[in-house]
């Protein structure tokens, strides 16, 4: 049996054993810092207790008693001794922080006799009686699980009768009345007297803390945060110190550096004559920690010294709780401080500059989430400090407005009114038209129906411009999923940070405010109203801004998305690039997107789709599809080749010497054809002749209609059936490359064949590509290098990767199309998954949305197989097979870690994910060590 | 360098070296049979020649000359000697039979001088001159590649001038004229004289035979039959014998047993005073071989003796060519005789009974195709011999007519008129409505439009009754694929046995006649007409019957499908069952189908779908789908449970103690809902209110609509989202099983969860199933054993088979759903594949239709992985994991062989495939040896 009880002075500082709080107290004791002495019962003891029918394991109580003797010795007081009484706190503290989820009992050791004795001893009866009142209330709640309502009612009644507002304004008599009322309530509700024996109090308090490990909110929190259920909480028993002893006492919290900006200066709040819970309760306004400098310069200096000491020990910013009792400083807790994305990089950079951490550690200190936060869209406020280091471009609106100045101008003239606030569930900011119905939202976005209001806020999906919607609901349920997907932001009246809207909304990357009814917002029939009488109707524009809290404005505010990172973050990402062994490319098929990615230091384009080039020339494409002969088709393709070539010239110029993977035409032809229903309606209404153009088009629409278009005539199947399309695209690529190269810009075209399942398909496609390229080289009297590779998105391609890569004319590279690969390997149609995926996630049938994070067990096993088979096969022809990923999971940190372990050469993600991916790529190396790039790291 | 030239008497009989014909001649020489002596140039020499710039390898010609000396010695004649001339034939003969694909030159050694000498010698100038005329013609064609038309014109002119019909009626003078005309044509067209030197003739003939290996039709044939291109043809050089010497000469072919019935009696045809090609030409009517018994009893006896000798040597029926020259019998060739399916089993059984072959050999002698043929539908003719051993049930029509007598009666009164014939491309028989347009055919079958004619011939697809169509086209192209699929039979005017209609039609299991224009059938606009003026219009009924030839009748004939096998085949299949290590179950979900399979000795039901039970109760199902609450749904399900239970009682009773795998509901809900377009049309036309029932249904239809329904909300996803459906089905199964068991019939229910991709899905489903079963057991105060297993149809399920099978509550069995597994692994939507699969097959991008035959390289690799992972994992819990396959490939012999190598426990196929599968299962053991049933045989 391992040791269960540890004095703070014993030297043990293992968090897993002592929990976070216990470990920090022991550490601070080791560092010689002033702390109220005490001891910790180990986390494992909690599990023993719970598994032992909620009984102490043998010997535990004896150890506790022995330790109490030590505490008495150090404090010079005695537990239960009316002459010199020791009071203790009994606090929970798990190895992984679960703030507020478990219980704490303070002032343990007080009883009727000791109260009287202490009053004499301290000469401060209000303080002592208040402490007793608090003990009874906390004990009733935490230990005895009594309903607190009658206690609160009595407190309110007492304050009301006394004509005061705050607890601390009650006088001696009033407190006496409250205490006897509390004791009576305890008796009536619990069925026996409030325990007067201090050790009985201690015994019950320890058991209560153990039991709080399994209270509902703790279990829910662990489920949500993926914290194991079998690690238990420690119990910390510690001498009480009192910040509410009088005017030379107080309590405070501080960060050793500013957690919002990272500025290297202690930062925090302090409340004179108060206990910790008073700070949290927010009854009085605390003073800034810096004001202590003048008030109590010695204590301020002590705090700064201790801060530096703790930072040097933990090598990170600390979030510290402390109490001053009668001018003496006591440290209560320290832990690594949470910080904003912006602060994170600055802190890490500064800690490195101060020699506290290495570059690698600095890189690890910044989380992908921090980088994300630095890139969240936000409202452009006139003269606003926090975005001053951005070189701002509004990406979401820039395509229309083009200039930041215009944006700023509009910001200064069009400030909207704040109408409410709520919990910050999905960070960022968004402006859009209010919509109250999920079905309607989806239909508007899909274009099934027109928006029933004037649309002024729009965004692009692929090549379509759709209204920008903000879904407003009482609360959301799985049936709203499609509406949430269709919207840019979500605002709910009810629900907390773990509500459906918060969890799912954040997961699908939306801006989300929940629980906004606290601010008086209310959904009434078909409108959103405020107490002050503002009424927002369907289609009206609101703005939501979510950082530390969620703010709701009526009207449009300009939203900006930064395309430049804070300097320290830039530096840290440069370090990350030095560490990373897996490159970060981008998925970009337009000049603007490519520019953003290049600014973010992408190493190339991993996926340039060519579809939009077809949508841009939709009339030509339809003509081509309607053509009945190769000759007709070729005539049209001759026109298209020019359009495509110009587009590729643009892209090659923008990517400026980096490699660019261009995917040949992928979508099924019917995507380019008009909507069946509309055609039919028109034909019916206008009674059009079967020989009419519309009828002819309808027949083609019907011909190209498919039961499962995802698995139908698309990708290389199209390119082989209509080789003239493959020829046209190859010609456009090679001609563009030759032209750009002639201008002195290096070009590395990598032509990618989509939807390949059989080696024969790849070989046929390659034949068309190579022979077309040769033709162009001959015509232009020059040549250049290019690669031909294949998407790996059909499971069979992965299963037969050895064939795909075999021989000198095998695929030069693989690029995992993880979207389709997941669709086929899991049998999940992404477009249809909304009907069951939320249910699956909620019921833990699957753990993560596979369209966000690579599903490692199944799909990952297949990918691993593919890389090994492919690389081994290529190496037989003395070829190194480059392998990357261009599915959307390529920007997900967990997936990047997996890709690194697979030994991939690069991930590719959307331009705005490039910085996140660069960081994640470095983290992957640091977390996993070196990985053989040839075959990857054996998984499992 | 290995030996190139082999005298027949040298003992070498290796077919790979000598080709089929050469080997048979050497073998017959060894057996002491009378053959025209000669020698063979090896097949490998052909490849040497072709690789050597079409030059003889060194030493070859010397060997030929040496061998010619031996032939001269044995024949007592001399090549080129005008006094005693030897004539030889130069014939091709590859190791694998390629009938008619390569060339032959007869009568080599004749020239102007020798003709004259031979006339004196033989005193038969017509015969000699005819031989010379033939040599010149054949030589011009085969050796010199001259256009034969002027030669044929001259022959026709000569006959016309002579007023005769046949070649052999020409007299001496006329033949002289013909010869000098031929020689002149040769000179004019070839540019030099016809070679008079016998050795020059021989040299050129040998080279011509070598070259014919690479003529276009030979290459096409090899491509089609998957014969390698590098095995070459042998050249057989052999003394000529002449069946056209006079009236004591002749030529014939015989089978040592009747190839149609298997009767043990020589069977064949004989033509007096004729050479082989005359038999083939069909100019004169041959006499039956049995008539030789009276005419030339000695020769007849010799033929019977030789037949027995050859059968004993080859242990199989022989197909023999022979010639009688001046009453002396010569054997020209022997090979294993082709036979009908019916004959095959009888012959194998008899050969076993005669002690010539073992049981195993007998089983191997019968091909899956033979079994298929025994089960082809055929026309019921009054008193028709060939179906007399069948206990006939008309499966295709029996559901309506119910009695064989009625069928026979209808056959005797409703005999239709024969209107044409063509090539027999897809065997069997079919009756149906003529349709000329593939789109129309598909639409009629899909129910998109109503048939524009009165429908009297119908069939069932799933639970729908659709018209029975026969597609009639000039010829078919890939664009007709969907029409071919929609039809039961296909009739084309043009094309041969390797045309699109023949290849694809047979591949998709249709009855096919091609090239019927030879019989005067003609497509004229919108009708099919005969020379005699019969006109068949769209919708008219025709019958096609395809065995040895393809016959076309106007009108309906009763079609029967035998459900009992010939006795000998029954016996052989019983032997097969003893050998087979892989069981054969059936896919059957109705009583009738199950009965058929039980009669065919299935070992259980491998797949009983439950969909039809939902389609049978469509109104209830729709009500259930429209229900908005679980309570409403449960109310409806309470009604459905009774219907399902009765159905399962039926099935358990029919399968009578064999195991039965029941798959829970699989299809997406929208399959049970009405057609969107029809609903919309109705709502528009009748201007129905948005609150109308129709509008409400439309909203549900739209809600359940999916982009890719195959990968959408179906299978276990439905069963988990609506657990009440899973509960209802489990209850119905278990209640039925208890009831049937109470009647003394053993029951082995195996409940199969469809579309599982994650172990968690299976576990959730199993929880519902097990708890429901327990509830029923409690209610009924009894219990019984059942298994719960999973379909393996989602690639991820196969990839994570170890998880699926892990633990005692893991899957009890796997059943590969190879239809969906292929769809997802290959990314082929079966419903949409028609647009590119025919193109892929034609262009050899894929080799076989994966929906017929398991795609081994990719899908097979995945299946192998699945079996190994699953079995190893189950064995950790001391469980044996039963693995089977229930996709349609389960009835395909090649796939069965693969499944056996995988170590599967059973295949499951449609009832009528059970006999084929039983045979294929035995063949798998015999071809592969024993396979460890636990992990299978390592593939690759």
mmCIF file of N, CA and C in Angstrom, chain A residues 677 680-681 684 703 705-712 717 720-721 758 760-761 794-796 799-800 802-803 824-829 831-832 835-836 839-840 845-846 855 857-858 861-862 865 869, chain B residues 677 680-681 684 703 705-712 717 720-721 758 760-761 794-796 799-800 802-803 824-829 831-832 835-836 839-840 845-846 855 857-858 861-862 865 869:
data_model
loop_
_atom_site.group_PDB
_atom_site.id
_atom_site.type_symbol
_atom_site.label_atom_id
_atom_site.label_comp_id
_atom_site.label_asym_id
_atom_site.label_seq_id
_atom_site.Cartn_x
_atom_site.Cartn_y
_atom_site.Cartn_z
ATOM 1 N N UNK A 677 -35.758 20.528 -61.071
ATOM 2 C CA UNK A 677 -37.087 20.962 -60.676
ATOM 3 C C UNK A 677 -37.463 22.270 -61.372
ATOM 4 N N UNK A 680 -38.213 21.612 -64.987
ATOM 5 C CA UNK A 680 -39.515 20.963 -65.127
ATOM 6 C C UNK A 680 -40.641 21.968 -64.942
ATOM 7 N N UNK A 681 -40.506 22.799 -63.899
ATOM 8 C CA UNK A 681 -41.544 23.784 -63.620
ATOM 9 C C UNK A 681 -41.736 24.680 -64.827
ATOM 10 N N UNK A 684 -43.400 22.780 -67.655
ATOM 11 C CA UNK A 684 -44.818 22.568 -67.392
ATOM 12 C C UNK A 684 -45.612 23.866 -67.545
ATOM 13 N N UNK A 703 -30.169 12.419 -67.837
ATOM 14 C CA UNK A 703 -29.169 11.415 -68.199
ATOM 15 C C UNK A 703 -28.010 11.423 -67.211
ATOM 16 N N UNK A 705 -28.107 12.511 -64.179
ATOM 17 C CA UNK A 705 -28.513 12.358 -62.793
ATOM 18 C C UNK A 705 -27.997 11.030 -62.244
ATOM 19 N N UNK A 706 -27.643 11.053 -60.967
ATOM 20 C CA UNK A 706 -27.107 9.808 -60.415
ATOM 21 C C UNK A 706 -27.731 9.521 -59.054
ATOM 22 N N UNK A 707 -27.790 8.262 -58.701
ATOM 23 C CA UNK A 707 -28.334 7.880 -57.398
ATOM 24 C C UNK A 707 -27.377 8.269 -56.292
ATOM 25 N N UNK A 708 -26.094 8.072 -56.532
ATOM 26 C CA UNK A 708 -25.073 8.400 -55.547
ATOM 27 C C UNK A 708 -23.932 9.123 -56.259
ATOM 28 N N UNK A 709 -24.133 10.396 -56.534
ATOM 29 C CA UNK A 709 -23.169 11.093 -57.389
ATOM 30 C C UNK A 709 -21.736 11.038 -56.853
ATOM 31 N N UNK A 710 -21.615 10.903 -55.525
ATOM 32 C CA UNK A 710 -20.267 10.872 -54.963
ATOM 33 C C UNK A 710 -19.491 9.680 -55.507
ATOM 34 N N UNK A 711 -20.225 8.613 -55.829
ATOM 35 C CA UNK A 711 -19.576 7.387 -56.310
ATOM 36 C C UNK A 711 -19.857 7.169 -57.796
ATOM 37 N N UNK A 712 -20.123 8.244 -58.501
ATOM 38 C CA UNK A 712 -20.560 8.073 -59.880
ATOM 39 C C UNK A 712 -19.538 8.512 -60.908
ATOM 40 N N UNK A 717 -12.748 9.230 -63.981
ATOM 41 C CA UNK A 717 -13.704 8.508 -64.839
ATOM 42 C C UNK A 717 -14.169 9.408 -65.971
ATOM 43 N N UNK A 720 -11.258 10.047 -68.426
ATOM 44 C CA UNK A 720 -10.949 8.948 -69.350
ATOM 45 C C UNK A 720 -12.046 8.802 -70.392
ATOM 46 N N UNK A 721 -13.288 8.998 -69.964
ATOM 47 C CA UNK A 721 -14.395 8.914 -70.903
ATOM 48 C C UNK A 721 -14.350 10.074 -71.888
ATOM 49 N N UNK A 758 -7.890 2.377 -59.592
ATOM 50 C CA UNK A 758 -7.142 1.295 -60.241
ATOM 51 C C UNK A 758 -5.888 1.869 -60.891
ATOM 52 N N UNK A 760 -4.636 0.985 -63.556
ATOM 53 C CA UNK A 760 -4.893 1.158 -64.979
ATOM 54 C C UNK A 760 -5.491 2.533 -65.275
ATOM 55 N N UNK A 761 -6.335 3.013 -64.368
ATOM 56 C CA UNK A 761 -6.906 4.346 -64.560
ATOM 57 C C UNK A 761 -5.808 5.395 -64.556
ATOM 58 N N UNK A 794 -10.121 6.903 -52.857
ATOM 59 C CA UNK A 794 -10.919 5.680 -52.937
ATOM 60 C C UNK A 794 -10.184 4.615 -52.120
ATOM 61 N N UNK A 795 -10.888 3.927 -51.225
ATOM 62 C CA UNK A 795 -10.178 2.945 -50.391
ATOM 63 C C UNK A 795 -9.318 1.986 -51.203
ATOM 64 N N UNK A 796 -9.818 1.574 -52.370
ATOM 65 C CA UNK A 796 -9.019 0.626 -53.135
ATOM 66 C C UNK A 796 -7.654 1.184 -53.513
ATOM 67 N N UNK A 799 -5.500 0.587 -50.654
ATOM 68 C CA UNK A 799 -5.240 -0.841 -50.470
ATOM 69 C C UNK A 799 -4.246 -1.369 -51.500
ATOM 70 N N UNK A 800 -4.205 -0.741 -52.665
ATOM 71 C CA UNK A 800 -3.315 -1.223 -53.724
ATOM 72 C C UNK A 800 -2.254 -0.175 -54.027
ATOM 73 N N UNK A 802 0.751 -0.185 -53.532
ATOM 74 C CA UNK A 802 1.963 -0.737 -54.143
ATOM 75 C C UNK A 802 1.864 -0.726 -55.667
ATOM 76 N N UNK A 803 0.679 -1.080 -56.164
ATOM 77 C CA UNK A 803 0.496 -1.027 -57.615
ATOM 78 C C UNK A 803 0.539 0.414 -58.124
ATOM 79 N N UNK A 824 -15.933 7.321 -48.050
ATOM 80 C CA UNK A 824 -16.047 5.948 -48.553
ATOM 81 C C UNK A 824 -15.649 4.906 -47.515
ATOM 82 N N UNK A 825 -14.618 5.206 -46.736
ATOM 83 C CA UNK A 825 -14.154 4.210 -45.774
ATOM 84 C C UNK A 825 -15.144 4.050 -44.626
ATOM 85 N N UNK A 826 -15.787 5.150 -44.282
ATOM 86 C CA UNK A 826 -16.762 5.077 -43.195
ATOM 87 C C UNK A 826 -18.178 4.876 -43.720
ATOM 88 N N UNK A 827 -18.362 5.003 -45.032
ATOM 89 C CA UNK A 827 -19.712 4.943 -45.565
ATOM 90 C C UNK A 827 -20.566 6.111 -45.085
ATOM 91 N N UNK A 828 -19.931 7.269 -44.923
ATOM 92 C CA UNK A 828 -20.649 8.476 -44.502
ATOM 93 C C UNK A 828 -20.717 9.449 -45.670
ATOM 94 N N UNK A 829 -21.897 9.715 -46.163
ATOM 95 C CA UNK A 829 -22.028 10.794 -47.127
ATOM 96 C C UNK A 829 -22.025 12.097 -46.348
ATOM 97 N N UNK A 831 -22.775 15.023 -47.111
ATOM 98 C CA UNK A 831 -23.955 15.866 -47.287
ATOM 99 C C UNK A 831 -25.152 15.348 -46.493
ATOM 100 N N UNK A 832 -25.108 14.101 -46.106
ATOM 101 C CA UNK A 832 -26.285 13.500 -45.484
ATOM 102 C C UNK A 832 -26.069 13.161 -44.015
ATOM 103 N N UNK A 835 -28.107 13.950 -40.357
ATOM 104 C CA UNK A 835 -29.232 13.268 -39.730
ATOM 105 C C UNK A 835 -28.789 12.309 -38.630
ATOM 106 N N UNK A 836 -27.539 11.868 -38.667
ATOM 107 C CA UNK A 836 -27.135 10.940 -37.604
ATOM 108 C C UNK A 836 -25.808 11.272 -36.926
ATOM 109 N N UNK A 839 -26.181 12.822 -33.438
ATOM 110 C CA UNK A 839 -26.614 11.764 -32.513
ATOM 111 C C UNK A 839 -25.428 10.858 -32.151
ATOM 112 N N UNK A 840 -24.637 10.531 -33.141
ATOM 113 C CA UNK A 840 -23.479 9.658 -32.888
ATOM 114 C C UNK A 840 -22.468 10.328 -31.962
ATOM 115 N N UNK A 845 -20.886 7.363 -29.932
ATOM 116 C CA UNK A 845 -20.705 6.244 -30.857
ATOM 117 C C UNK A 845 -19.464 6.515 -31.695
ATOM 118 N N UNK A 846 -19.271 7.777 -32.056
ATOM 119 C CA UNK A 846 -17.943 8.137 -32.543
ATOM 120 C C UNK A 846 -17.473 9.349 -31.750
ATOM 121 N N UNK A 855 -10.041 10.025 -38.683
ATOM 122 C CA UNK A 855 -10.460 8.891 -37.859
ATOM 123 C C UNK A 855 -9.310 7.881 -37.897
ATOM 124 N N UNK A 857 -8.347 5.068 -36.102
ATOM 125 C CA UNK A 857 -8.389 3.610 -35.945
ATOM 126 C C UNK A 857 -8.634 2.897 -37.266
ATOM 127 N N UNK A 858 -9.604 3.373 -38.023
ATOM 128 C CA UNK A 858 -9.934 2.705 -39.276
ATOM 129 C C UNK A 858 -9.259 3.359 -40.468
ATOM 130 N N UNK A 861 -5.532 3.469 -40.155
ATOM 131 C CA UNK A 861 -4.891 2.192 -40.446
ATOM 132 C C UNK A 861 -4.719 2.021 -41.961
ATOM 133 N N UNK A 862 -5.748 2.432 -42.676
ATOM 134 C CA UNK A 862 -5.698 2.335 -44.137
ATOM 135 C C UNK A 862 -4.621 3.262 -44.700
ATOM 136 N N UNK A 865 -1.167 1.852 -44.078
ATOM 137 C CA UNK A 865 -0.937 0.764 -45.025
ATOM 138 C C UNK A 865 -0.536 1.338 -46.382
ATOM 139 N N UNK A 869 2.989 0.614 -48.223
ATOM 140 C CA UNK A 869 2.979 -0.118 -49.489
ATOM 141 C C UNK A 869 3.519 0.757 -50.623
ATOM 142 N N UNK B 677 -41.554 13.705 -57.328
ATOM 143 C CA UNK B 677 -42.057 14.386 -58.506
ATOM 144 C C UNK B 677 -43.566 14.229 -58.619
ATOM 145 N N UNK B 680 -45.240 16.371 -56.022
ATOM 146 C CA UNK B 680 -45.184 17.777 -56.417
ATOM 147 C C UNK B 680 -46.189 18.073 -57.525
ATOM 148 N N UNK B 681 -46.205 17.188 -58.508
ATOM 149 C CA UNK B 681 -47.122 17.393 -59.629
ATOM 150 C C UNK B 681 -48.547 17.487 -59.111
ATOM 151 N N UNK B 684 -49.122 20.736 -57.221
ATOM 152 C CA UNK B 684 -49.216 21.865 -58.141
ATOM 153 C C UNK B 684 -50.550 21.861 -58.885
ATOM 154 N N UNK B 703 -37.301 15.832 -46.367
ATOM 155 C CA UNK B 703 -36.432 15.694 -45.198
ATOM 156 C C UNK B 703 -35.567 14.435 -45.327
ATOM 157 N N UNK B 705 -34.772 12.935 -48.062
ATOM 158 C CA UNK B 705 -34.010 12.856 -49.300
ATOM 159 C C UNK B 705 -32.519 12.959 -48.995
ATOM 160 N N UNK B 706 -31.727 12.255 -49.770
ATOM 161 C CA UNK B 706 -30.290 12.293 -49.500
ATOM 162 C C UNK B 706 -29.513 12.466 -50.788
ATOM 163 N N UNK B 707 -28.350 13.061 -50.648
ATOM 164 C CA UNK B 707 -27.501 13.254 -51.825
ATOM 165 C C UNK B 707 -26.910 11.935 -52.274
ATOM 166 N N UNK B 708 -26.498 11.138 -51.305
ATOM 167 C CA UNK B 708 -25.910 9.828 -51.611
ATOM 168 C C UNK B 708 -26.540 8.797 -50.676
ATOM 169 N N UNK B 709 -27.763 8.380 -51.002
ATOM 170 C CA UNK B 709 -28.493 7.537 -50.054
ATOM 171 C C UNK B 709 -27.733 6.274 -49.661
ATOM 172 N N UNK B 710 -26.866 5.805 -50.542
ATOM 173 C CA UNK B 710 -26.134 4.579 -50.217
ATOM 174 C C UNK B 710 -25.298 4.795 -48.954
ATOM 175 N N UNK B 711 -24.830 6.004 -48.758
ATOM 176 C CA UNK B 711 -23.961 6.305 -47.623
ATOM 177 C C UNK B 711 -24.681 7.153 -46.583
ATOM 178 N N UNK B 712 -25.997 7.026 -46.545
ATOM 179 C CA UNK B 712 -26.762 7.917 -45.688
ATOM 180 C C UNK B 712 -27.375 7.230 -44.486
ATOM 181 N N UNK B 717 -27.668 2.614 -38.614
ATOM 182 C CA UNK B 717 -27.844 4.024 -38.249
ATOM 183 C C UNK B 717 -29.306 4.305 -37.939
ATOM 184 N N UNK B 720 -30.325 2.535 -34.682
ATOM 185 C CA UNK B 720 -29.901 3.174 -33.442
ATOM 186 C C UNK B 720 -30.685 4.466 -33.195
ATOM 187 N N UNK B 721 -30.951 5.173 -34.290
ATOM 188 C CA UNK B 721 -31.723 6.409 -34.154
ATOM 189 C C UNK B 721 -33.165 6.089 -33.758
ATOM 190 N N UNK B 758 -18.471 0.962 -36.972
ATOM 191 C CA UNK B 758 -17.776 1.166 -35.694
ATOM 192 C C UNK B 758 -18.219 0.094 -34.700
ATOM 193 N N UNK B 760 -18.636 0.478 -31.654
ATOM 194 C CA UNK B 760 -19.646 1.070 -30.777
ATOM 195 C C UNK B 760 -21.052 0.925 -31.363
ATOM 196 N N UNK B 761 -21.170 1.023 -32.659
ATOM 197 C CA UNK B 761 -22.474 0.835 -33.292
ATOM 198 C C UNK B 761 -22.975 -0.577 -33.044
ATOM 199 N N UNK B 794 -18.926 -1.948 -44.850
ATOM 200 C CA UNK B 794 -18.239 -0.660 -44.831
ATOM 201 C C UNK B 794 -16.749 -0.948 -44.680
ATOM 202 N N UNK B 795 -15.912 -0.343 -45.529
ATOM 203 C CA UNK B 795 -14.486 -0.665 -45.446
ATOM 204 C C UNK B 795 -13.934 -0.563 -44.018
ATOM 205 N N UNK B 796 -14.376 0.460 -43.271
ATOM 206 C CA UNK B 796 -13.839 0.597 -41.923
ATOM 207 C C UNK B 796 -14.111 -0.634 -41.060
ATOM 208 N N UNK B 799 -11.440 -2.989 -41.855
ATOM 209 C CA UNK B 799 -10.145 -2.506 -41.371
ATOM 210 C C UNK B 799 -10.015 -2.649 -39.862
ATOM 211 N N UNK B 800 -11.134 -2.614 -39.166
ATOM 212 C CA UNK B 800 -11.086 -2.706 -37.704
ATOM 213 C C UNK B 800 -11.772 -3.984 -37.233
ATOM 214 N N UNK B 802 -10.610 -6.493 -35.930
ATOM 215 C CA UNK B 802 -10.162 -6.940 -34.608
ATOM 216 C C UNK B 802 -11.057 -6.350 -33.521
ATOM 217 N N UNK B 803 -11.408 -5.079 -33.658
ATOM 218 C CA UNK B 803 -12.300 -4.472 -32.672
ATOM 219 C C UNK B 803 -13.700 -5.082 -32.743
ATOM 220 N N UNK B 824 -18.256 0.741 -51.865
ATOM 221 C CA UNK B 824 -17.501 1.729 -51.097
ATOM 222 C C UNK B 824 -16.005 1.607 -51.316
ATOM 223 N N UNK B 825 -15.505 0.381 -51.424
ATOM 224 C CA UNK B 825 -14.062 0.222 -51.573
ATOM 225 C C UNK B 825 -13.592 0.694 -52.941
ATOM 226 N N UNK B 826 -14.440 0.501 -53.949
ATOM 227 C CA UNK B 826 -14.062 0.945 -55.291
ATOM 228 C C UNK B 826 -14.598 2.336 -55.602
ATOM 229 N N UNK B 827 -15.495 2.833 -54.750
ATOM 230 C CA UNK B 827 -16.126 4.109 -55.068
ATOM 231 C C UNK B 827 -17.026 4.008 -56.286
ATOM 232 N N UNK B 828 -17.652 2.847 -56.459
ATOM 233 C CA UNK B 828 -18.570 2.625 -57.576
ATOM 234 C C UNK B 828 -19.997 2.557 -57.051
ATOM 235 N N UNK B 829 -20.821 3.508 -57.421
ATOM 236 C CA UNK B 829 -22.230 3.369 -57.123
ATOM 237 C C UNK B 829 -22.823 2.415 -58.148
ATOM 238 N N UNK B 831 -25.730 1.715 -58.965
ATOM 239 C CA UNK B 831 -26.824 2.247 -59.767
ATOM 240 C C UNK B 831 -26.340 3.193 -60.860
ATOM 241 N N UNK B 832 -25.125 3.686 -60.708
ATOM 242 C CA UNK B 832 -24.656 4.712 -61.638
ATOM 243 C C UNK B 832 -23.510 4.240 -62.516
ATOM 244 N N UNK B 835 -22.670 4.180 -66.673
ATOM 245 C CA UNK B 835 -22.116 5.207 -67.557
ATOM 246 C C UNK B 835 -20.633 4.998 -67.820
ATOM 247 N N UNK B 836 -19.950 4.268 -66.945
ATOM 248 C CA UNK B 836 -18.522 4.081 -67.229
ATOM 249 C C UNK B 836 -18.021 2.649 -67.135
ATOM 250 N N UNK B 839 -17.405 0.952 -70.490
ATOM 251 C CA UNK B 839 -16.195 1.534 -71.083
ATOM 252 C C UNK B 839 -14.941 0.970 -70.417
ATOM 253 N N UNK B 840 -15.006 0.847 -69.099
ATOM 254 C CA UNK B 840 -13.850 0.320 -68.363
ATOM 255 C C UNK B 840 -13.577 -1.139 -68.734
ATOM 256 N N UNK B 845 -9.680 -1.490 -68.388
ATOM 257 C CA UNK B 845 -9.266 -0.730 -67.210
ATOM 258 C C UNK B 845 -9.591 -1.560 -65.976
ATOM 259 N N UNK B 846 -10.727 -2.252 -66.042
ATOM 260 C CA UNK B 846 -10.897 -3.316 -65.058
ATOM 261 C C UNK B 846 -11.268 -4.588 -65.799
ATOM 262 N N UNK B 855 -13.477 -8.443 -56.612
ATOM 263 C CA UNK B 855 -12.267 -7.790 -57.111
ATOM 264 C C UNK B 855 -11.156 -8.147 -56.116
ATOM 265 N N UNK B 857 -7.695 -8.017 -55.995
ATOM 266 C CA UNK B 857 -6.481 -7.265 -55.656
ATOM 267 C C UNK B 857 -6.724 -6.260 -54.550
ATOM 268 N N UNK B 858 -7.807 -5.493 -54.669
ATOM 269 C CA UNK B 858 -8.071 -4.472 -53.664
ATOM 270 C C UNK B 858 -9.051 -4.942 -52.614
ATOM 271 N N UNK B 861 -7.890 -8.000 -50.836
ATOM 272 C CA UNK B 861 -6.861 -7.746 -49.825
ATOM 273 C C UNK B 861 -7.513 -7.281 -48.520
ATOM 274 N N UNK B 862 -8.524 -6.446 -48.685
ATOM 275 C CA UNK B 862 -9.242 -5.942 -47.506
ATOM 276 C C UNK B 862 -9.973 -7.077 -46.788
ATOM 277 N N UNK B 865 -7.508 -9.228 -44.872
ATOM 278 C CA UNK B 865 -7.124 -8.529 -43.657
ATOM 279 C C UNK B 865 -8.215 -8.688 -42.598
ATOM 280 N N UNK B 869 -7.653 -10.445 -39.003
ATOM 281 C CA UNK B 869 -7.788 -9.626 -37.793
ATOM 282 C C UNK B 869 -8.937 -10.133 -36.927
#
